[in-house]
């Protein structure tokens, strides 16, 4: 029979979405050393730190885009940087939602066509409620080039959520937005992870925004310091 301690281990493992172990990275100089991080279902984590401290680099490593100098990132019991490239691409396509400030929308297409592309890849449906919540439901027939910067940003967030990722990685997702719109976007992301058993890792320089997350870490002196 399984002991109580083992049962607890199994339970924690089932709730775990992503685990980073002993991550170190350097470019010309060392950015961080031996960092550990765990993300659980329904959890939001914010990473703060001064400009150039390595926040975006850390997020790129967690989100399958950059192999760390050393250490590993485990998703679904697999070390992402030891598996085959096509398996890694599948994880990125099916399970990860990556939101960057520079949004990669298809400019020759309308807003709705950009969402349809996401549904084709994932087999999911466009969620009208999501478009309403993000206040872009009334512009979906317009060309991407006709949308404002903030509308494009929200459209790219809608496109990421449309494919129903297990983990959302967001680098300054509200960077271009006014406060009210930023709140709408953050509430949409929080509701999404709650309703879909997903997780969120957010990089931001705004402390107020960071503190809305369950956990906050500051990247400083090569380490992640726990703030909340
Ligand atoms: N591909 C790369 N090659 C070489 N150096 C890089 C590369 N990407 C980032 N760096 C360097 O690593 C350092 C950290 O960059 P990063 O973008 O991770 O910081 P950040 O904390 O996100 O900064 P900011 O808040 O200003 O966006 C910077 O000095 C940057 O020049």
PDB file of C-alpha atoms and ligand atoms in Angstrom:
ATOM      1  CA  UNK A   1       0.000   0.000   0.000  1.00  0.00           C
ATOM      2  CA  UNK A   2       1.135   3.543  -0.710  1.00  0.00           C
ATOM      3  CA  UNK A   3       2.360   5.462   2.326  1.00  0.00           C
ATOM      4  CA  UNK A   4       0.852   8.838   3.206  1.00  0.00           C
ATOM      5  CA  UNK A   5       4.103  10.562   2.201  1.00  0.00           C
ATOM      6  CA  UNK A   6       4.080   8.848  -1.213  1.00  0.00           C
ATOM      7  CA  UNK A   7       0.420   9.761  -1.742  1.00  0.00           C
ATOM      8  CA  UNK A   8       1.297  13.378  -1.054  1.00  0.00           C
ATOM      9  CA  UNK A   9       4.159  13.148  -3.580  1.00  0.00           C
ATOM     10  CA  UNK A  10       1.813  11.768  -6.244  1.00  0.00           C
ATOM     11  CA  UNK A  11      -0.740  14.473  -5.529  1.00  0.00           C
ATOM     12  CA  UNK A  12       1.869  17.223  -5.819  1.00  0.00           C
ATOM     13  CA  UNK A  13       3.223  15.686  -9.048  1.00  0.00           C
ATOM     14  CA  UNK A  14      -0.284  15.689 -10.568  1.00  0.00           C
ATOM     15  CA  UNK A  15      -0.676  19.365  -9.803  1.00  0.00           C
ATOM     16  CA  UNK A  16       2.778  20.298 -11.102  1.00  0.00           C
ATOM     17  CA  UNK A  17       2.892  21.925 -14.529  1.00  0.00           C
ATOM     18  CA  UNK A  18       6.502  22.978 -14.960  1.00  0.00           C
ATOM     19  CA  UNK A  19       9.676  22.561 -12.986  1.00  0.00           C
ATOM     20  CA  UNK A  20      12.990  24.330 -13.537  1.00  0.00           C
ATOM     21  CA  UNK A  21      16.004  22.770 -11.843  1.00  0.00           C
ATOM     22  CA  UNK A  22      19.362  24.432 -11.227  1.00  0.00           C
ATOM     23  CA  UNK A  23      19.098  26.781 -14.172  1.00  0.00           C
ATOM     24  CA  UNK A  24      22.155  28.869 -14.955  1.00  0.00           C
ATOM     25  CA  UNK A  25      22.675  31.118 -17.930  1.00  0.00           C
ATOM     26  CA  UNK A  26      25.305  33.444 -19.266  1.00  0.00           C
ATOM     27  CA  UNK A  27      25.776  35.456 -22.415  1.00  0.00           C
ATOM     28  CA  UNK A  28      28.790  37.779 -22.199  1.00  0.00           C
ATOM     29  CA  UNK A  29      28.268  37.843 -18.449  1.00  0.00           C
ATOM     30  CA  UNK A  30      26.488  35.624 -15.968  1.00  0.00           C
ATOM     31  CA  UNK A  31      22.760  36.348 -15.627  1.00  0.00           C
ATOM     32  CA  UNK A  32      21.677  33.781 -13.039  1.00  0.00           C
ATOM     33  CA  UNK A  33      22.959  30.683 -11.288  1.00  0.00           C
ATOM     34  CA  UNK A  34      21.270  27.545  -9.950  1.00  0.00           C
ATOM     35  CA  UNK A  35      17.717  28.837 -10.062  1.00  0.00           C
ATOM     36  CA  UNK A  36      14.789  26.551  -9.195  1.00  0.00           C
ATOM     37  CA  UNK A  37      11.123  27.212  -9.891  1.00  0.00           C
ATOM     38  CA  UNK A  38       7.919  25.155  -9.780  1.00  0.00           C
ATOM     39  CA  UNK A  39       4.615  26.130 -11.368  1.00  0.00           C
ATOM     40  CA  UNK A  40       1.409  24.395 -10.283  1.00  0.00           C
ATOM     41  CA  UNK A  41      -2.045  24.258 -11.844  1.00  0.00           C
ATOM     42  CA  UNK A  42      -4.112  27.434 -11.334  1.00  0.00           C
ATOM     43  CA  UNK A  43      -0.998  29.258 -10.137  1.00  0.00           C
ATOM     44  CA  UNK A  44       0.333  32.614 -11.328  1.00  0.00           C
ATOM     45  CA  UNK A  45       3.961  33.626 -10.830  1.00  0.00           C
ATOM     46  CA  UNK A  46       5.429  37.069 -11.507  1.00  0.00           C
ATOM     47  CA  UNK A  47       9.118  37.691 -12.187  1.00  0.00           C
ATOM     48  CA  UNK A  48      10.349  41.210 -11.512  1.00  0.00           C
ATOM     49  CA  UNK A  49      13.830  42.734 -11.538  1.00  0.00           C
ATOM     50  CA  UNK A  50      15.787  45.688 -12.899  1.00  0.00           C
ATOM     51  CA  UNK A  51      16.238  46.191 -16.623  1.00  0.00           C
ATOM     52  CA  UNK A  52      18.888  43.835 -17.972  1.00  0.00           C
ATOM     53  CA  UNK A  53      18.726  41.460 -14.991  1.00  0.00           C
ATOM     54  CA  UNK A  54      17.724  38.598 -17.291  1.00  0.00           C
ATOM     55  CA  UNK A  55      13.939  38.298 -16.821  1.00  0.00           C
ATOM     56  CA  UNK A  56      13.145  37.830 -20.510  1.00  0.00           C
ATOM     57  CA  UNK A  57      16.030  35.398 -20.918  1.00  0.00           C
ATOM     58  CA  UNK A  58      14.690  33.379 -17.979  1.00  0.00           C
ATOM     59  CA  UNK A  59      11.199  33.351 -19.536  1.00  0.00           C
ATOM     60  CA  UNK A  60      12.621  32.290 -22.904  1.00  0.00           C
ATOM     61  CA  UNK A  61      14.345  29.346 -21.219  1.00  0.00           C
ATOM     62  CA  UNK A  62      11.176  28.315 -19.341  1.00  0.00           C
ATOM     63  CA  UNK A  63       9.059  28.582 -22.483  1.00  0.00           C
ATOM     64  CA  UNK A  64      11.160  26.264 -24.710  1.00  0.00           C
ATOM     65  CA  UNK A  65      12.760  29.024 -26.769  1.00  0.00           C
ATOM     66  CA  UNK A  66      16.310  29.082 -25.381  1.00  0.00           C
ATOM     67  CA  UNK A  67      18.498  26.276 -24.054  1.00  0.00           C
ATOM     68  CA  UNK A  68      20.077  27.249 -20.746  1.00  0.00           C
ATOM     69  CA  UNK A  69      23.839  27.115 -20.175  1.00  0.00           C
ATOM     70  CA  UNK A  70      23.082  24.425 -17.579  1.00  0.00           C
ATOM     71  CA  UNK A  71      20.141  22.952 -15.695  1.00  0.00           C
ATOM     72  CA  UNK A  72      16.864  21.588 -16.997  1.00  0.00           C
ATOM     73  CA  UNK A  73      13.204  22.448 -17.478  1.00  0.00           C
ATOM     74  CA  UNK A  74      10.765  19.584 -16.937  1.00  0.00           C
ATOM     75  CA  UNK A  75       7.324  19.518 -18.563  1.00  0.00           C
ATOM     76  CA  UNK A  76       5.138  16.380 -18.411  1.00  0.00           C
ATOM     77  CA  UNK A  77       8.046  14.474 -16.837  1.00  0.00           C
ATOM     78  CA  UNK A  78      10.344  15.304 -19.749  1.00  0.00           C
ATOM     79  CA  UNK A  79      13.439  17.482 -19.804  1.00  0.00           C
ATOM     80  CA  UNK A  80      12.507  19.855 -22.638  1.00  0.00           C
ATOM     81  CA  UNK A  81      16.055  20.409 -23.811  1.00  0.00           C
ATOM     82  CA  UNK A  82      16.872  16.678 -24.026  1.00  0.00           C
ATOM     83  CA  UNK A  83      13.943  15.659 -26.222  1.00  0.00           C
ATOM     84  CA  UNK A  84      13.860  15.736 -30.026  1.00  0.00           C
ATOM     85  CA  UNK A  85      13.310  19.091 -31.710  1.00  0.00           C
ATOM     86  CA  UNK A  86       9.962  18.070 -33.251  1.00  0.00           C
ATOM     87  CA  UNK A  87       8.703  16.930 -29.834  1.00  0.00           C
ATOM     88  CA  UNK A  88       9.719  20.285 -28.390  1.00  0.00           C
ATOM     89  CA  UNK A  89       7.925  22.089 -31.220  1.00  0.00           C
ATOM     90  CA  UNK A  90       4.788  20.057 -30.498  1.00  0.00           C
ATOM     91  CA  UNK A  91       4.864  21.105 -26.823  1.00  0.00           C
ATOM     92  CA  UNK A  92       5.326  24.738 -27.852  1.00  0.00           C
ATOM     93  CA  UNK A  93       2.445  24.504 -30.314  1.00  0.00           C
ATOM     94  CA  UNK A  94      -0.038  22.486 -28.259  1.00  0.00           C
ATOM     95  CA  UNK A  95       0.684  23.225 -24.602  1.00  0.00           C
ATOM     96  CA  UNK A  96       2.411  26.593 -24.368  1.00  0.00           C
ATOM     97  CA  UNK A  97       0.936  30.029 -24.943  1.00  0.00           C
ATOM     98  CA  UNK A  98       3.653  32.604 -25.405  1.00  0.00           C
ATOM     99  CA  UNK A  99       2.647  36.270 -25.213  1.00  0.00           C
ATOM    100  CA  UNK A 100       5.303  38.810 -26.071  1.00  0.00           C
ATOM    101  CA  UNK A 101       5.046  42.524 -26.520  1.00  0.00           C
ATOM    102  CA  UNK A 102       6.023  42.182 -30.154  1.00  0.00           C
ATOM    103  CA  UNK A 103       2.969  40.230 -31.236  1.00  0.00           C
ATOM    104  CA  UNK A 104       3.266  37.988 -34.215  1.00  0.00           C
ATOM    105  CA  UNK A 105      -0.070  38.570 -35.923  1.00  0.00           C
ATOM    106  CA  UNK A 106      -0.528  37.877 -39.630  1.00  0.00           C
ATOM    107  CA  UNK A 107      -0.884  41.380 -40.951  1.00  0.00           C
ATOM    108  CA  UNK A 108      -2.435  40.574 -44.328  1.00  0.00           C
ATOM    109  CA  UNK A 109      -5.406  38.938 -42.593  1.00  0.00           C
ATOM    110  CA  UNK A 110      -8.359  40.187 -40.578  1.00  0.00           C
ATOM    111  CA  UNK A 111      -8.557  39.820 -36.808  1.00  0.00           C
ATOM    112  CA  UNK A 112     -11.029  36.938 -37.065  1.00  0.00           C
ATOM    113  CA  UNK A 113      -8.835  35.158 -39.631  1.00  0.00           C
ATOM    114  CA  UNK A 114      -5.937  35.342 -37.198  1.00  0.00           C
ATOM    115  CA  UNK A 115      -8.120  33.604 -34.604  1.00  0.00           C
ATOM    116  CA  UNK A 116      -9.319  31.043 -37.138  1.00  0.00           C
ATOM    117  CA  UNK A 117      -5.712  30.066 -37.828  1.00  0.00           C
ATOM    118  CA  UNK A 118      -5.337  29.266 -34.115  1.00  0.00           C
ATOM    119  CA  UNK A 119      -8.496  27.121 -34.178  1.00  0.00           C
ATOM    120  CA  UNK A 120      -7.272  25.236 -37.237  1.00  0.00           C
ATOM    121  CA  UNK A 121      -4.067  24.323 -35.405  1.00  0.00           C
ATOM    122  CA  UNK A 122      -5.718  23.371 -32.125  1.00  0.00           C
ATOM    123  CA  UNK A 123      -9.183  22.117 -33.066  1.00  0.00           C
ATOM    124  CA  UNK A 124     -10.642  24.476 -30.442  1.00  0.00           C
ATOM    125  CA  UNK A 125     -13.449  26.989 -31.071  1.00  0.00           C
ATOM    126  CA  UNK A 126     -13.303  30.785 -31.012  1.00  0.00           C
ATOM    127  CA  UNK A 127     -14.656  31.902 -27.651  1.00  0.00           C
ATOM    128  CA  UNK A 128     -17.024  34.844 -28.201  1.00  0.00           C
ATOM    129  CA  UNK A 129     -17.095  35.580 -24.472  1.00  0.00           C
ATOM    130  CA  UNK A 130     -13.318  35.931 -24.467  1.00  0.00           C
ATOM    131  CA  UNK A 131     -13.467  38.463 -27.311  1.00  0.00           C
ATOM    132  CA  UNK A 132     -16.126  40.428 -25.441  1.00  0.00           C
ATOM    133  CA  UNK A 133     -14.127  40.287 -22.209  1.00  0.00           C
ATOM    134  CA  UNK A 134     -11.090  41.666 -24.044  1.00  0.00           C
ATOM    135  CA  UNK A 135     -13.292  44.287 -25.709  1.00  0.00           C
ATOM    136  CA  UNK A 136     -12.255  43.369 -29.249  1.00  0.00           C
ATOM    137  CA  UNK A 137     -15.470  41.653 -30.357  1.00  0.00           C
ATOM    138  CA  UNK A 138     -16.488  44.700 -32.402  1.00  0.00           C
ATOM    139  CA  UNK A 139     -13.248  44.878 -34.438  1.00  0.00           C
ATOM    140  CA  UNK A 140     -12.804  41.247 -35.445  1.00  0.00           C
ATOM    141  CA  UNK A 141     -13.711  41.801 -39.089  1.00  0.00           C
ATOM    142  CA  UNK A 142     -11.135  44.558 -39.515  1.00  0.00           C
ATOM    143  CA  UNK A 143      -7.676  44.002 -40.943  1.00  0.00           C
ATOM    144  CA  UNK A 144      -4.909  43.656 -38.373  1.00  0.00           C
ATOM    145  CA  UNK A 145      -3.193  46.734 -39.806  1.00  0.00           C
ATOM    146  CA  UNK A 146      -6.297  48.819 -39.055  1.00  0.00           C
ATOM    147  CA  UNK A 147      -6.284  47.965 -35.349  1.00  0.00           C
ATOM    148  CA  UNK A 148      -4.675  50.138 -32.685  1.00  0.00           C
ATOM    149  CA  UNK A 149      -1.560  48.864 -30.922  1.00  0.00           C
ATOM    150  CA  UNK A 150      -3.565  47.966 -27.820  1.00  0.00           C
ATOM    151  CA  UNK A 151      -6.216  46.163 -29.885  1.00  0.00           C
ATOM    152  CA  UNK A 152      -3.504  44.186 -31.660  1.00  0.00           C
ATOM    153  CA  UNK A 153      -2.019  43.247 -28.318  1.00  0.00           C
ATOM    154  CA  UNK A 154      -5.391  42.016 -27.033  1.00  0.00           C
ATOM    155  CA  UNK A 155      -6.004  40.149 -30.301  1.00  0.00           C
ATOM    156  CA  UNK A 156      -2.677  38.354 -29.919  1.00  0.00           C
ATOM    157  CA  UNK A 157      -3.663  37.405 -26.348  1.00  0.00           C
ATOM    158  CA  UNK A 158      -7.035  36.139 -27.613  1.00  0.00           C
ATOM    159  CA  UNK A 159      -5.237  34.102 -30.257  1.00  0.00           C
ATOM    160  CA  UNK A 160      -2.946  32.528 -27.662  1.00  0.00           C
ATOM    161  CA  UNK A 161      -5.876  31.666 -25.352  1.00  0.00           C
ATOM    162  CA  UNK A 162      -7.932  30.286 -28.252  1.00  0.00           C
ATOM    163  CA  UNK A 163      -5.550  27.363 -28.572  1.00  0.00           C
ATOM    164  CA  UNK A 164      -6.136  26.504 -24.869  1.00  0.00           C
ATOM    165  CA  UNK A 165      -2.532  26.270 -23.627  1.00  0.00           C
ATOM    166  CA  UNK A 166      -1.610  24.597 -20.325  1.00  0.00           C
ATOM    167  CA  UNK A 167       0.923  27.294 -19.514  1.00  0.00           C
ATOM    168  CA  UNK A 168       0.918  30.960 -20.462  1.00  0.00           C
ATOM    169  CA  UNK A 169       4.261  32.744 -20.621  1.00  0.00           C
ATOM    170  CA  UNK A 170       3.794  36.494 -20.803  1.00  0.00           C
ATOM    171  CA  UNK A 171       6.496  39.131 -21.176  1.00  0.00           C
ATOM    172  CA  UNK A 172       5.105  42.566 -20.282  1.00  0.00           C
ATOM    173  CA  UNK A 173       1.664  41.659 -21.693  1.00  0.00           C
ATOM    174  CA  UNK A 174       0.134  44.956 -20.637  1.00  0.00           C
ATOM    175  CA  UNK A 175       3.090  47.128 -21.637  1.00  0.00           C
ATOM    176  CA  UNK A 176       1.223  49.245 -24.200  1.00  0.00           C
ATOM    177  CA  UNK A 177      -2.107  49.398 -22.428  1.00  0.00           C
ATOM    178  CA  UNK A 178      -3.803  51.985 -20.235  1.00  0.00           C
ATOM    179  CA  UNK A 179      -4.584  50.955 -16.673  1.00  0.00           C
ATOM    180  CA  UNK A 180      -8.216  49.934 -17.214  1.00  0.00           C
ATOM    181  CA  UNK A 181      -7.384  47.865 -20.293  1.00  0.00           C
ATOM    182  CA  UNK A 182      -4.390  46.331 -18.482  1.00  0.00           C
ATOM    183  CA  UNK A 183      -6.745  45.233 -15.702  1.00  0.00           C
ATOM    184  CA  UNK A 184      -9.115  43.683 -18.234  1.00  0.00           C
ATOM    185  CA  UNK A 185      -6.242  41.719 -19.766  1.00  0.00           C
ATOM    186  CA  UNK A 186      -4.908  40.532 -16.403  1.00  0.00           C
ATOM    187  CA  UNK A 187      -8.361  39.463 -15.210  1.00  0.00           C
ATOM    188  CA  UNK A 188      -8.831  37.561 -18.465  1.00  0.00           C
ATOM    189  CA  UNK A 189      -5.537  35.731 -17.912  1.00  0.00           C
ATOM    190  CA  UNK A 190      -6.351  34.953 -14.251  1.00  0.00           C
ATOM    191  CA  UNK A 191      -9.829  33.670 -15.180  1.00  0.00           C
ATOM    192  CA  UNK A 192      -8.329  31.562 -17.934  1.00  0.00           C
ATOM    193  CA  UNK A 193      -5.855  29.729 -15.679  1.00  0.00           C
ATOM    194  CA  UNK A 194      -8.534  29.190 -13.021  1.00  0.00           C
ATOM    195  CA  UNK A 195     -11.061  27.735 -15.472  1.00  0.00           C
ATOM    196  CA  UNK A 196      -8.590  25.634 -17.458  1.00  0.00           C
ATOM    197  CA  UNK A 197      -6.308  24.231 -14.745  1.00  0.00           C
ATOM    198  CA  UNK A 198      -3.516  26.154 -16.423  1.00  0.00           C
ATOM    199  CA  UNK A 199      -0.605  28.230 -15.079  1.00  0.00           C
ATOM    200  CA  UNK A 200       0.834  31.671 -15.765  1.00  0.00           C
ATOM    201  CA  UNK A 201       4.385  32.979 -15.619  1.00  0.00           C
ATOM    202  CA  UNK A 202       4.556  36.703 -16.112  1.00  0.00           C
ATOM    203  CA  UNK A 203       7.526  39.037 -16.529  1.00  0.00           C
ATOM    204  CA  UNK A 204       6.842  42.636 -15.621  1.00  0.00           C
ATOM    205  CA  UNK A 205       8.529  45.763 -14.328  1.00  0.00           C
ATOM    206  CA  UNK A 206       5.292  46.900 -12.675  1.00  0.00           C
ATOM    207  CA  UNK A 207       5.267  45.875  -9.013  1.00  0.00           C
ATOM    208  CA  UNK A 208       1.557  46.580  -8.607  1.00  0.00           C
ATOM    209  CA  UNK A 209       0.754  44.189 -11.430  1.00  0.00           C
ATOM    210  CA  UNK A 210       3.184  41.572 -10.105  1.00  0.00           C
ATOM    211  CA  UNK A 211       1.560  41.590  -6.679  1.00  0.00           C
ATOM    212  CA  UNK A 212      -1.731  40.401  -8.219  1.00  0.00           C
ATOM    213  CA  UNK A 213      -0.045  37.051  -8.886  1.00  0.00           C
ATOM    214  CA  UNK A 214       0.060  34.209  -6.327  1.00  0.00           C
ATOM    215  CA  UNK A 215       3.851  34.332  -6.114  1.00  0.00           C
ATOM    216  CA  UNK A 216       6.377  37.039  -6.909  1.00  0.00           C
ATOM    217  CA  UNK A 217      10.120  36.563  -7.388  1.00  0.00           C
ATOM    218  CA  UNK A 218      12.789  39.166  -7.997  1.00  0.00           C
ATOM    219  CA  UNK A 219      15.730  38.300 -10.219  1.00  0.00           C
ATOM    220  CA  UNK A 220      18.659  39.833  -8.370  1.00  0.00           C
ATOM    221  CA  UNK A 221      22.278  38.935  -7.561  1.00  0.00           C
ATOM    222  CA  UNK A 222      22.083  35.886  -9.870  1.00  0.00           C
ATOM    223  CA  UNK A 223      19.198  34.437  -7.814  1.00  0.00           C
ATOM    224  CA  UNK A 224      15.420  34.463  -7.580  1.00  0.00           C
ATOM    225  CA  UNK A 225      14.507  36.200  -4.344  1.00  0.00           C
ATOM    226  CA  UNK A 226      11.038  35.373  -3.030  1.00  0.00           C
ATOM    227  CA  UNK A 227       9.024  38.595  -2.573  1.00  0.00           C
ATOM    228  CA  UNK A 228       5.571  37.073  -2.121  1.00  0.00           C
TER     229      UNK A 228
HETATM  230  N1  LIG B   1      20.602  36.564 -27.525  1.00  0.00           N
HETATM  231  C1  LIG B   1      21.406  37.279 -26.739  1.00  0.00           C
HETATM  232  N2  LIG B   1      22.731  37.321 -26.968  1.00  0.00           N
HETATM  233  C2  LIG B   1      23.557  38.036 -26.164  1.00  0.00           C
HETATM  234  N3  LIG B   1      23.154  38.740 -25.081  1.00  0.00           N
HETATM  235  C3  LIG B   1      21.835  38.740 -24.825  1.00  0.00           C
HETATM  236  C4  LIG B   1      20.891  38.013 -25.626  1.00  0.00           C
HETATM  237  N4  LIG B   1      19.651  38.201 -25.103  1.00  0.00           N
HETATM  238  C5  LIG B   1      19.811  39.004 -24.021  1.00  0.00           C
HETATM  239  N5  LIG B   1      21.114  39.326 -23.848  1.00  0.00           N
HETATM  240  C6  LIG B   1      21.665  40.153 -22.774  1.00  0.00           C
HETATM  241  O1  LIG B   1      21.292  39.591 -21.523  1.00  0.00           O
HETATM  242  C7  LIG B   1      20.981  40.625 -20.602  1.00  0.00           C
HETATM  243  C8  LIG B   1      19.598  40.393 -20.014  1.00  0.00           C
HETATM  244  O2  LIG B   1      18.599  40.618 -21.008  1.00  0.00           O
HETATM  245  P1  LIG B   1      17.059  40.358 -20.739  1.00  0.00           P
HETATM  246  O3  LIG B   1      16.321  40.836 -21.918  1.00  0.00           O
HETATM  247  O4  LIG B   1      16.886  38.953 -20.313  1.00  0.00           O
HETATM  248  O5  LIG B   1      16.819  41.312 -19.469  1.00  0.00           O
HETATM  249  P2  LIG B   1      15.457  41.853 -18.834  1.00  0.00           P
HETATM  250  O6  LIG B   1      15.611  41.729 -17.355  1.00  0.00           O
HETATM  251  O7  LIG B   1      14.299  41.179 -19.442  1.00  0.00           O
HETATM  252  O8  LIG B   1      15.514  43.377 -19.254  1.00  0.00           O
HETATM  253  P3  LIG B   1      14.327  44.449 -19.579  1.00  0.00           P
HETATM  254  O9  LIG B   1      13.547  44.631 -18.315  1.00  0.00           O
HETATM  255  O10 LIG B   1      15.110  45.676 -19.947  1.00  0.00           O
HETATM  256  O11 LIG B   1      13.530  43.882 -20.720  1.00  0.00           O
HETATM  257  C9  LIG B   1      21.116  41.946 -21.359  1.00  0.00           C
HETATM  258  O12 LIG B   1      22.362  42.506 -21.034  1.00  0.00           O
HETATM  259  C10 LIG B   1      21.065  41.532 -22.803  1.00  0.00           C
HETATM  260  O13 LIG B   1      21.836  42.375 -23.613  1.00  0.00           O
END
